[in-house]
mmCIF file of C-alpha atoms in Angstrom:
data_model
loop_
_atom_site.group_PDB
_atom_site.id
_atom_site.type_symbol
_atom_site.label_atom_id
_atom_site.label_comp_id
_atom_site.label_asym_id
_atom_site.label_seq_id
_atom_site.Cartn_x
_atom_site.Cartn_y
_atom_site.Cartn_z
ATOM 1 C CA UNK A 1 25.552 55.391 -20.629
ATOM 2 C CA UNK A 2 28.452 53.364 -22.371
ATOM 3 C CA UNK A 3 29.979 52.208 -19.344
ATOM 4 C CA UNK A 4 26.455 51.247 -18.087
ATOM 5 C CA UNK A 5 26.257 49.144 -21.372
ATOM 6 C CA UNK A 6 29.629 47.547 -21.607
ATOM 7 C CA UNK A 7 28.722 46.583 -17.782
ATOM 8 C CA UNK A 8 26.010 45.233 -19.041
ATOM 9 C CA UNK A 9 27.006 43.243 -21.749
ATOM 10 C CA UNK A 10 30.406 41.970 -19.538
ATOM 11 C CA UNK A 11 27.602 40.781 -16.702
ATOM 12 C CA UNK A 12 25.481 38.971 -19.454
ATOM 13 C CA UNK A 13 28.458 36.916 -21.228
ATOM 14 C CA UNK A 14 30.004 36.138 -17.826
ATOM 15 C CA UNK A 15 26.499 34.665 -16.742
ATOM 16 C CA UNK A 16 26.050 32.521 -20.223
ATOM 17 C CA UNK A 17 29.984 31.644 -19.363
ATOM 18 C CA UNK A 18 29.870 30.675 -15.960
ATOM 19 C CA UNK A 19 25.401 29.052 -16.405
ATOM 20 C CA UNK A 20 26.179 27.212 -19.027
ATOM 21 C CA UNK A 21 23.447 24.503 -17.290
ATOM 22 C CA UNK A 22 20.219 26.134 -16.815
ATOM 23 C CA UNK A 23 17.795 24.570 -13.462
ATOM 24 C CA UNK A 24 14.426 24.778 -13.622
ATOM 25 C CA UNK A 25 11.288 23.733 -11.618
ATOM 26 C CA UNK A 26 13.465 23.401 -8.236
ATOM 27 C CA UNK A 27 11.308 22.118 -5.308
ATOM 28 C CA UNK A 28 11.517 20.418 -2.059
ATOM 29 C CA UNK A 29 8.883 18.136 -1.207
ATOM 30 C CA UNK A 30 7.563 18.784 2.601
ATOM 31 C CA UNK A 31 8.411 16.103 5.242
ATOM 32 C CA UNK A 32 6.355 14.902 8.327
ATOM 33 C CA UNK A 33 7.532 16.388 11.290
ATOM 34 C CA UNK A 34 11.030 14.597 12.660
ATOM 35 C CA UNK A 35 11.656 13.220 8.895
ATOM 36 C CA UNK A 36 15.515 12.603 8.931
ATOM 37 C CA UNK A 37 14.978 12.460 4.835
ATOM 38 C CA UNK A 38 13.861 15.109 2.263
ATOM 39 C CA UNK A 39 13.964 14.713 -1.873
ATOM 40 C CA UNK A 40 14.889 17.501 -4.003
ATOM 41 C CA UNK A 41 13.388 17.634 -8.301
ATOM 42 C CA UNK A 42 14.609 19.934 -10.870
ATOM 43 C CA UNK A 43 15.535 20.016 -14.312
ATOM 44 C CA UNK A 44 19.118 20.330 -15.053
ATOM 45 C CA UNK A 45 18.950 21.660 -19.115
ATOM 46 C CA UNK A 46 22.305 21.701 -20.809
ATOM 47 C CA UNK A 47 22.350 24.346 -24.147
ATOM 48 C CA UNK A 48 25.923 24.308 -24.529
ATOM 49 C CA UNK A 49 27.883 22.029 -27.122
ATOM 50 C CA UNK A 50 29.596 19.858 -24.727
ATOM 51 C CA UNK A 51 28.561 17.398 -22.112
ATOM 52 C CA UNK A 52 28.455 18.634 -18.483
ATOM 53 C CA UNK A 53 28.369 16.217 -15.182
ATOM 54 C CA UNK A 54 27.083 17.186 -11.891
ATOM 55 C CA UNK A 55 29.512 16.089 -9.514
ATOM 56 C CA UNK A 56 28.210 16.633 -5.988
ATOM 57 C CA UNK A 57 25.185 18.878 -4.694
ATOM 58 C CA UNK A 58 25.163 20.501 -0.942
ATOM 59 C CA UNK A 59 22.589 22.802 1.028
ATOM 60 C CA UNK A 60 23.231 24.869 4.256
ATOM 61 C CA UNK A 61 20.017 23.948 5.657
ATOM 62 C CA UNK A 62 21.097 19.973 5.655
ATOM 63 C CA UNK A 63 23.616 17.980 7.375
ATOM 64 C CA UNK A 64 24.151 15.925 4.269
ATOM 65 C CA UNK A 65 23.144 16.346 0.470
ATOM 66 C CA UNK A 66 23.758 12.870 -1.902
ATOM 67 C CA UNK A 67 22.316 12.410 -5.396
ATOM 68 C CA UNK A 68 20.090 8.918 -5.603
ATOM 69 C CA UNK A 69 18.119 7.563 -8.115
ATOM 70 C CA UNK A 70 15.033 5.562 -7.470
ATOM 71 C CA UNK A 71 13.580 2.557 -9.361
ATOM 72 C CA UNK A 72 11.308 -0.337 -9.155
ATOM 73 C CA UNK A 73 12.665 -3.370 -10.045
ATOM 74 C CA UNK A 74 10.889 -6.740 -9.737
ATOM 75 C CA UNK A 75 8.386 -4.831 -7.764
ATOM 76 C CA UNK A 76 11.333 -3.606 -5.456
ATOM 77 C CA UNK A 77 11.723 -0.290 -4.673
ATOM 78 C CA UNK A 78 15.460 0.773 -4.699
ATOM 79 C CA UNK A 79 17.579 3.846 -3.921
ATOM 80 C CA UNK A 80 20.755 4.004 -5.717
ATOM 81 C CA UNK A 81 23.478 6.592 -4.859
ATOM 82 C CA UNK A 82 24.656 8.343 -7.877
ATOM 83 C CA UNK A 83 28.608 9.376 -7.855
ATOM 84 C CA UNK A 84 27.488 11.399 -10.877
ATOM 85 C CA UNK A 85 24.962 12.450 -13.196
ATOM 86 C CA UNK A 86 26.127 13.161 -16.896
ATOM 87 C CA UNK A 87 24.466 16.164 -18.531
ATOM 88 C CA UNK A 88 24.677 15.064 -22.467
ATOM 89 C CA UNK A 89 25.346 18.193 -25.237
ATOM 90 C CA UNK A 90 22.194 20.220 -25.549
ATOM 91 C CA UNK A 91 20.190 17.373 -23.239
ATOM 92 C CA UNK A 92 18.105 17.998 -19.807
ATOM 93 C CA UNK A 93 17.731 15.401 -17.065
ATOM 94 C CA UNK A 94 14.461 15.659 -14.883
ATOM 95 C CA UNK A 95 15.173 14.782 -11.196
ATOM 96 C CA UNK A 96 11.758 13.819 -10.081
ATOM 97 C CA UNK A 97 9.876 11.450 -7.445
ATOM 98 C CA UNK A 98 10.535 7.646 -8.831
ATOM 99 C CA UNK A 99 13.866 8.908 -10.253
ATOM 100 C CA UNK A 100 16.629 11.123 -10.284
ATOM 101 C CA UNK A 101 16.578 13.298 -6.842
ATOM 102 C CA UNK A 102 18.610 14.958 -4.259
ATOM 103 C CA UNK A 103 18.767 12.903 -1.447
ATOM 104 C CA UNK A 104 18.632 15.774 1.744
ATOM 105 C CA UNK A 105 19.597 14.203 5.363
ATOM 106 C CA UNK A 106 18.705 15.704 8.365
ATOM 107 C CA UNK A 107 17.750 19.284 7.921
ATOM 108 C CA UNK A 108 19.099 21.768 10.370
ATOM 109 C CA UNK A 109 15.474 22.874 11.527
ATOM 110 C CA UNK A 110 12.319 21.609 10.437
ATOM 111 C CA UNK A 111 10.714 22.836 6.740
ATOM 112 C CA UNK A 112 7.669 23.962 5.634
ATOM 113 C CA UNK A 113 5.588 24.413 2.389
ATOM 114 C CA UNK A 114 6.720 28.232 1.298
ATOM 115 C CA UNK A 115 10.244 27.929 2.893
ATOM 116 C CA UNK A 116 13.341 28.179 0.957
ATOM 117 C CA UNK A 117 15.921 25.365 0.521
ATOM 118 C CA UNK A 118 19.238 27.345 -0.866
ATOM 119 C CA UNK A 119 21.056 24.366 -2.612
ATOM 120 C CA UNK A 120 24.754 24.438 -4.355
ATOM 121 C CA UNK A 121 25.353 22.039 -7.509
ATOM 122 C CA UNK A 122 28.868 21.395 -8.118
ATOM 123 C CA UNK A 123 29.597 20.179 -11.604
ATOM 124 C CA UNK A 124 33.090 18.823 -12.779
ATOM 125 C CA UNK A 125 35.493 21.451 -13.344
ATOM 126 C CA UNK A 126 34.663 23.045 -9.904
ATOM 127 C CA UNK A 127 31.429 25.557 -11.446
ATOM 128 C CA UNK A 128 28.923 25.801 -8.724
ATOM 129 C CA UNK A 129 25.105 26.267 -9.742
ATOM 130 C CA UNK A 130 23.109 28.291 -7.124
ATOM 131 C CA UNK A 131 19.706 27.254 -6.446
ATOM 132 C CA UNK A 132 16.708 28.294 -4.191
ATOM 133 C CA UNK A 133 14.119 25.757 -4.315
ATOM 134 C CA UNK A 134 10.770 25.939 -2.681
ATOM 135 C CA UNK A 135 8.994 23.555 -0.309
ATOM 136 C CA UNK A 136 6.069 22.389 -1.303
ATOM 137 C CA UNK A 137 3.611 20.078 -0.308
ATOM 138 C CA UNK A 138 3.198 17.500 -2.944
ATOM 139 C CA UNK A 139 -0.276 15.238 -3.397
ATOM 140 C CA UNK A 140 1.880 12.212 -4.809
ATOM 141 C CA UNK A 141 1.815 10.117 -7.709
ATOM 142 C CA UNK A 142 5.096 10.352 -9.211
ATOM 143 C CA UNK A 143 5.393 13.692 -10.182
ATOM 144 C CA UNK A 144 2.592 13.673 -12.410
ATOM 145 C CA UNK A 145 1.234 16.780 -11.790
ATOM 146 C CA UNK A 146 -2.421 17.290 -10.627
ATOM 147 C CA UNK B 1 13.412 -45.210 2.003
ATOM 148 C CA UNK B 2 14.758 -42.816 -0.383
ATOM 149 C CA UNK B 3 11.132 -41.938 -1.686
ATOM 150 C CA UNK B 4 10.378 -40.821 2.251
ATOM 151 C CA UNK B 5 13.289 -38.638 2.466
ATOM 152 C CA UNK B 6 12.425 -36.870 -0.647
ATOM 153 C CA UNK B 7 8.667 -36.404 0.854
ATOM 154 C CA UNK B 8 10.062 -35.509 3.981
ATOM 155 C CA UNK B 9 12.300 -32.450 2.091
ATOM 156 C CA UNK B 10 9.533 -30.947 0.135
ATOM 157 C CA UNK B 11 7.372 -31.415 3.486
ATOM 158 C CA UNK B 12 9.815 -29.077 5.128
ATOM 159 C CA UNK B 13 10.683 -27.327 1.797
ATOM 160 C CA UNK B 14 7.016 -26.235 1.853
ATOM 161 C CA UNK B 15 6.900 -25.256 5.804
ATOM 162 C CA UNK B 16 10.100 -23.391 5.677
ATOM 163 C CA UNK B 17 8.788 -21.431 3.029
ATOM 164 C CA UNK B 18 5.755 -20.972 4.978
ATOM 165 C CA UNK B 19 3.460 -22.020 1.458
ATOM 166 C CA UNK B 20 0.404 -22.939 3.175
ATOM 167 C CA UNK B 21 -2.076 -21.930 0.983
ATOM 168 C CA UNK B 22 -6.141 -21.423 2.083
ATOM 169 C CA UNK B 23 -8.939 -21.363 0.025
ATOM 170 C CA UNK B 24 -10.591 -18.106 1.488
ATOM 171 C CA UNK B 25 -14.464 -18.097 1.955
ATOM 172 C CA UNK B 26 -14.099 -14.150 -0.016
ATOM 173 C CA UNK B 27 -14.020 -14.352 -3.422
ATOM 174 C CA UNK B 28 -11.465 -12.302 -5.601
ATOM 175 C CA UNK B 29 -12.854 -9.374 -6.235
ATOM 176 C CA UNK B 30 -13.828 -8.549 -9.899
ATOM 177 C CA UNK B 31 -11.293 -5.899 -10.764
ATOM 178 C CA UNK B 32 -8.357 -6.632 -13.847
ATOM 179 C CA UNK B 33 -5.483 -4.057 -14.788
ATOM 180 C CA UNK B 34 -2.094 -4.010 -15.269
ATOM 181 C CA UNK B 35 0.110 -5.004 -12.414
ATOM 182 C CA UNK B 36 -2.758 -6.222 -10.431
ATOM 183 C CA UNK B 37 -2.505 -9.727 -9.148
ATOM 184 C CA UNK B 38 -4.790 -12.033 -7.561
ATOM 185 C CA UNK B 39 -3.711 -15.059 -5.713
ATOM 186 C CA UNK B 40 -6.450 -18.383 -4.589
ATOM 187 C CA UNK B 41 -5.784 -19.971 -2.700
ATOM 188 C CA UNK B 42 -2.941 -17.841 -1.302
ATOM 189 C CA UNK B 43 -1.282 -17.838 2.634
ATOM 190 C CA UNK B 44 -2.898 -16.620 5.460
ATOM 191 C CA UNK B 45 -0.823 -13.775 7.341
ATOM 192 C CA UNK B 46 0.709 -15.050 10.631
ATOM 193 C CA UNK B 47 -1.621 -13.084 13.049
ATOM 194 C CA UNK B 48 1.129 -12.906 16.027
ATOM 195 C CA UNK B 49 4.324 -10.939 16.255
ATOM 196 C CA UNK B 50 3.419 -7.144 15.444
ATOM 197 C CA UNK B 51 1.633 -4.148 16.928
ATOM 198 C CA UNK B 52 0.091 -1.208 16.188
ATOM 199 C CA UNK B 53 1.788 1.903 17.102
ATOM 200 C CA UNK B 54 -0.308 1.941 20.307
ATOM 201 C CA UNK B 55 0.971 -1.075 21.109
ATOM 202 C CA UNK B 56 -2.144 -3.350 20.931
ATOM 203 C CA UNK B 57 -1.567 -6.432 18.771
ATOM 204 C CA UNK B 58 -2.131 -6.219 15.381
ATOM 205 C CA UNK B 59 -4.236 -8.907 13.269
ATOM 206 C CA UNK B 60 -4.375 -9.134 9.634
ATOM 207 C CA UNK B 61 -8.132 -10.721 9.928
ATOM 208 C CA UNK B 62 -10.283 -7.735 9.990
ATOM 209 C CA UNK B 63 -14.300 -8.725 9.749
ATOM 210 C CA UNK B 64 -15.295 -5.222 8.774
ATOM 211 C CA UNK B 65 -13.332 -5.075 5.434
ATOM 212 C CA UNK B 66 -10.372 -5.639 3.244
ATOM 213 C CA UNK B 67 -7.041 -4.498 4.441
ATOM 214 C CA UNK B 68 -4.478 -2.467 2.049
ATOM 215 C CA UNK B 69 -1.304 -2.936 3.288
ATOM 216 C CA UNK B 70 2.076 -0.627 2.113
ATOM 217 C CA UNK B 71 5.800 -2.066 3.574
ATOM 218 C CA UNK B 72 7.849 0.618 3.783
ATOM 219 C CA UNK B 73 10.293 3.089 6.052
ATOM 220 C CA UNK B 74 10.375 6.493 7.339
ATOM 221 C CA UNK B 75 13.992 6.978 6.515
ATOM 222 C CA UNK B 76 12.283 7.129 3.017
ATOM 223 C CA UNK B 77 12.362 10.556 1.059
ATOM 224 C CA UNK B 78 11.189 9.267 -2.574
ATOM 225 C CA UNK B 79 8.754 6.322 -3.050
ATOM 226 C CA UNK B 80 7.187 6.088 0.158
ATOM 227 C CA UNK B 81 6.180 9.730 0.563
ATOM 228 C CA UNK B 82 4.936 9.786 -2.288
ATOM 229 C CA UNK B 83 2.853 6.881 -2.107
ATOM 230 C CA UNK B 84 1.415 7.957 1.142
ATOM 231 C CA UNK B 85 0.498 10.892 -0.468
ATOM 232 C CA UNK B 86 -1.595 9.411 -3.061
ATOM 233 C CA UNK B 87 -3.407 6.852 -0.211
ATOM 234 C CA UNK B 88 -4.144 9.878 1.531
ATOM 235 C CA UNK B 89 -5.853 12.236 -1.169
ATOM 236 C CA UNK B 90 -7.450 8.659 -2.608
ATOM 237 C CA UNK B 91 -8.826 8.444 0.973
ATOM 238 C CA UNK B 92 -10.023 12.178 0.982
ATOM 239 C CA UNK B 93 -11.822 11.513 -2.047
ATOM 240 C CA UNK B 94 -13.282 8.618 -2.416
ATOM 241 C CA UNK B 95 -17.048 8.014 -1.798
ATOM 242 C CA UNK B 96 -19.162 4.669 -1.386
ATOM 243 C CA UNK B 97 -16.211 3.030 -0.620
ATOM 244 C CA UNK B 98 -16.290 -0.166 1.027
ATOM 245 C CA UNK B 99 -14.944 -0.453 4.489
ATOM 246 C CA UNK B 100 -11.421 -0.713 4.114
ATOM 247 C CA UNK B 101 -8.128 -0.023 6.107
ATOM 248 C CA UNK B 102 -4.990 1.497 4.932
ATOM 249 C CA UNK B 103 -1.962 -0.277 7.257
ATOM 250 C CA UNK B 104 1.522 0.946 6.895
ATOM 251 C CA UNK B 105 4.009 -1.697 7.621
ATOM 252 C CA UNK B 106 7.822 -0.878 8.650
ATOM 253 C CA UNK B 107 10.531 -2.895 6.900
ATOM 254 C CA UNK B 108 12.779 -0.751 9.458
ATOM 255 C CA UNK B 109 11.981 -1.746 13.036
ATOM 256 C CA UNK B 110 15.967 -0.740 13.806
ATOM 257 C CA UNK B 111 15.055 2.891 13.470
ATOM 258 C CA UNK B 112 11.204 3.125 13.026
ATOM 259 C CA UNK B 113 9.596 3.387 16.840
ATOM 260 C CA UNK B 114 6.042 3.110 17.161
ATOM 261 C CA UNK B 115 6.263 7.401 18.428
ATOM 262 C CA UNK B 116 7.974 7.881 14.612
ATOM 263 C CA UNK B 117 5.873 5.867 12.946
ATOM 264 C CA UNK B 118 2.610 7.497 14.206
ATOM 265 C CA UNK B 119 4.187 11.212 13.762
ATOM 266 C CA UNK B 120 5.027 10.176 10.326
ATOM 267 C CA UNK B 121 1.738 8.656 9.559
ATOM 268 C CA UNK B 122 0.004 11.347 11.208
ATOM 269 C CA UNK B 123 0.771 13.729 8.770
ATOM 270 C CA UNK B 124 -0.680 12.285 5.820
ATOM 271 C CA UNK B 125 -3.950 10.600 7.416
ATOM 272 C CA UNK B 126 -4.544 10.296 10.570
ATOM 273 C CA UNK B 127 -6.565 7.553 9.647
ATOM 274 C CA UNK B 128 -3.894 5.112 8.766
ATOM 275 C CA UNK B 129 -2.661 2.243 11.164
ATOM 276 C CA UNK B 130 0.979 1.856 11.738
ATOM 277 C CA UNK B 131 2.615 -1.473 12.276
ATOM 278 C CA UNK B 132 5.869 -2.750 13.554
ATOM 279 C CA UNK B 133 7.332 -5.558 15.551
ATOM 280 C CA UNK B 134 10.554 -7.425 16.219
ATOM 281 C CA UNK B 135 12.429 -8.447 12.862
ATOM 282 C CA UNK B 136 11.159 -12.381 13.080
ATOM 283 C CA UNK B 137 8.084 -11.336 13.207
ATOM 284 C CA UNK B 138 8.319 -8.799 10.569
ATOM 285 C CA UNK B 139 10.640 -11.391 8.314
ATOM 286 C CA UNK B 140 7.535 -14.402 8.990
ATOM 287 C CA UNK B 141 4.971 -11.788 7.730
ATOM 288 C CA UNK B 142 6.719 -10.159 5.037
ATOM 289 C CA UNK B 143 7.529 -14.285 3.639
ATOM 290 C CA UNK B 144 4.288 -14.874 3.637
ATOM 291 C CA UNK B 145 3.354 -11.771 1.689
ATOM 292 C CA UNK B 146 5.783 -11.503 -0.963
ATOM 293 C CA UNK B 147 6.694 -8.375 0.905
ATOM 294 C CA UNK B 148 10.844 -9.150 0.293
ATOM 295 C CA UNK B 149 13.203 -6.446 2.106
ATOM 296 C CA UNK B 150 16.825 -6.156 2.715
ATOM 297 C CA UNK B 151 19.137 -3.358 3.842
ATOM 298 C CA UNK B 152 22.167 -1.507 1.607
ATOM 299 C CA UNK B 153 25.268 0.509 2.576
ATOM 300 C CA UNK B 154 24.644 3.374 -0.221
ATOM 301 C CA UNK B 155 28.423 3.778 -0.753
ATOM 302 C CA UNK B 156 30.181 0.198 -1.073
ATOM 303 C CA UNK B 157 26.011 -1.324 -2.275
ATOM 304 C CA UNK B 158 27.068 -4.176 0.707
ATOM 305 C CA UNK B 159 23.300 -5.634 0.974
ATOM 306 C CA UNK B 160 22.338 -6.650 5.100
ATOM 307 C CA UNK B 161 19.539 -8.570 6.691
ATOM 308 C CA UNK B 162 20.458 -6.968 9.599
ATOM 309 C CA UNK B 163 22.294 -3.558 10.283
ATOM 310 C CA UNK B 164 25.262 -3.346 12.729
ATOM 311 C CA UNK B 165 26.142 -0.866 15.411
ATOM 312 C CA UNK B 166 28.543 0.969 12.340
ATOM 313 C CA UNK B 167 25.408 0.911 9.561
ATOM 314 C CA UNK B 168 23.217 2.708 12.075
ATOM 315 C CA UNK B 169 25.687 5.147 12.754
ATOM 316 C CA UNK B 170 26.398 5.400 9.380
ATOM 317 C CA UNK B 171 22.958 5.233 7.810
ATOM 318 C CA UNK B 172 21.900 2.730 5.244
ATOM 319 C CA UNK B 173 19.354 2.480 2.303
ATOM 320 C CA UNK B 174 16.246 -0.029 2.746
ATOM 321 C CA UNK B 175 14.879 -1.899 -0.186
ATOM 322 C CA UNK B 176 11.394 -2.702 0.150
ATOM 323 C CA UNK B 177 8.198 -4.331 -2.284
ATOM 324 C CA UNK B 178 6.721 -1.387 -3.561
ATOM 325 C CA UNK B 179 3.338 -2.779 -4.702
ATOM 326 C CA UNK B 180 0.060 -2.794 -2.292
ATOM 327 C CA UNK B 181 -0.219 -6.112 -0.310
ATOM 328 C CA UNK B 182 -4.249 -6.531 -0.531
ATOM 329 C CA UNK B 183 -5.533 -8.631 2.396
ATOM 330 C CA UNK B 184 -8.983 -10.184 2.395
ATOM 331 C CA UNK B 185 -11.143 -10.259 6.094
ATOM 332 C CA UNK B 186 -9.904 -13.604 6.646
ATOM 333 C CA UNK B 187 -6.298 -12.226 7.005
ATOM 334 C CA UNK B 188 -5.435 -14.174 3.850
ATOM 335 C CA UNK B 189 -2.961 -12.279 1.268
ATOM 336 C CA UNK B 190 -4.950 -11.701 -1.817
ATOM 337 C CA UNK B 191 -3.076 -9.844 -3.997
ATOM 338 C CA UNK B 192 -0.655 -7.265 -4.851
ATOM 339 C CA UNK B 193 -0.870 -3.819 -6.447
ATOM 340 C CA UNK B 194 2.540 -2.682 -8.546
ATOM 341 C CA UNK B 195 3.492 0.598 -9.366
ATOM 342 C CA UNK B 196 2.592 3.215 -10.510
ATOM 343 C CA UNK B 197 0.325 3.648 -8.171
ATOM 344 C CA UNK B 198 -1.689 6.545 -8.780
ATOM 345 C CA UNK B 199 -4.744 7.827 -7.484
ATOM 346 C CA UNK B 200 -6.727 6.764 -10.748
ATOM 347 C CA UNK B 201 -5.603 2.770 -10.121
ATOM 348 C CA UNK B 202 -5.221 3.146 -6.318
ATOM 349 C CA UNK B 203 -8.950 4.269 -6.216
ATOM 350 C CA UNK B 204 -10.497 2.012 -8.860
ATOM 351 C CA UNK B 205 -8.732 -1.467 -6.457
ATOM 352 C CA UNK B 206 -10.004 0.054 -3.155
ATOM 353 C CA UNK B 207 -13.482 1.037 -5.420
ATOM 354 C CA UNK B 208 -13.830 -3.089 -6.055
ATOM 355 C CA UNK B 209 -12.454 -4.656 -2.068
ATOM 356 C CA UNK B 210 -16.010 -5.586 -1.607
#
């Protein structure tokens, strides 16, 4: 019973250690059939007292995984790639259509809504987030939600 | 002398820009909200130069009805998806509309074929008309439309009219108008649409093309 509790307790500090950054409402929106291009949207929530960055993001189940931001400017719509993404002291950043997403080129086979995308975030000092994130079929509007 | 070469310059000024401007027989429709702009007179399309992704010619004049036109690519994960998507379910919902068609335009005709186009299309209304053509006729259209694109290596932001054999390898980022282009039967350009465009605003415009 003690060792079960110390085993615990170790597995619960070394998860608030290591996930500092919580991620929350992961999804993948669903692509026509033959889309080279998906987006990824979550929430990236930062509790701890310091500032984190997100440094790079990959998935198995692409060829390619970038971080872009989107924005209308002038009426243009533009895709910026992001080197990195700074995660203030207790702040959260909301990837979502129109803004912050992850940029996923060429899946390895095609995606559905209900499928799986595992993703990796890789934040500076080398900590790696995992992340499943479900694909969904999304009615649009710019993530307002319906 | 001097007086004729200064005619002559905005004479050419005004062709090159391709600012003929038509009073249209249709009236603007009676619709005002934010980032919704009417033009009159305004430039008729040029009715030459693209197709359909069957292949037929495609005219901007349309007798039935107003045309709502989106410029956009299908190397596009964010805005255009997501725009699409809200045409669509706007589509799906809508009743008494006036007849109206919903025409996507490729700013990409380097990677867009008329077989991606329609598969892309396809899957959020099968209703909606793909268009794309060689890049002069795409570039005289877009002019005339306000429709302003250019291409953009994501890494060193290098901005492109048009890509080389190492961008397409490579991959490159398109920036496109993201507002509606609203074209009246006549095949004049009417108006535009900006962002957001959500199914509330998308629906009340299409709710007023009479």
């Amino acid at each position: 019973m003690k060792y079960w509790l110390g085993f615990v307790l170790a597995g619960f500090m070394a998860s608030a250690w290591a996930a500092q950054v919580e991620v929350v409402d992961a999804w993948v929106r669903e692509a026509p059939p033959n889309a080279p291009m998906m987006a990824g949207y979550l929430t990236l929530r930062n509790p701890g007292r310091e500032a984190v960055v997100l440094m790079d993001a990959r998935s198995p189940q692409f060829k390619k995984v970038e971080i872009h931001r989107s924005s209308i400017e002038n009426g243009m719509a533009r895709m910026e790639k992001q080197q990195k993404v700074e995660l203030p002291a207790g702040g959260e950043i909301r990837f979502h259509p129109g803004g912050y997403h992850l940029m996923l080129m060429y899946p390895v086979k095609r995606l559905r809504g209900g499928d799986r995308v595992r993703l990796e975030l890789i934040l500076d000092g080398g900590e790696r987030l995992e992340v499943v994130a479900p694909v969904r079929r999304d009615h649009g509007g710019m993530g307002h939600p319906h | 002398m001097k007086k004729k070469a200064t005619w002559l310059t905005v004479v050419l000024v005004v062709l090159g820009v391709g600012l003929v401007l038509w009073n249209s027989r249709f009236s603007i429709p009676d619709l005002q909200m934010p980032g919704l702009q009417w033009f009159d007179p305004a430039p008729r399309l040029p009715a030459s130069g693209l197709e359909d992704t069957e292949g037929r010619p495609f005219r901007w004049d349309w007798p039935q009805g107003w045309t709502i036109a989106f410029f956009g690519y299908t190397h596009c994960p964010d805005f255009c998806p997501d725009t699409l998507a809200v045409l669509a379910r706007v589509e799906s919902r809508l009743q008494n509309a006036p007849p109206h068609r919903l025409v996507f335009v490729s700013v990409d005709p380097y990677r867009d074929t008329p077989e991606i186009i329609r598969g892309y299309l396809e899957y959020f209304d099968a209703g909606f008309i793909g268009v794309v053509g060689p890049p002069e006729a795409l570039q005289a259209v877009t002019t005339e439309a306000g429709a302003f694109y250019d291409y953009e290596d994501p890494d060193s932001g290098e901005v492109f009219r048009v890509p080389d054999a190492k961008a397409l390898e490579k991959g490159y980022l398109v920036n496109h108008f993201g507002a509606l282009v609203l074209v009246d039967p006549d095949g004049v350009m009417r108006g535009h649409l900006y962002p957001p465009l959500d199914e509330e605003r998308v629906s009340r415009l299409i709710l007023a093309l009479q």
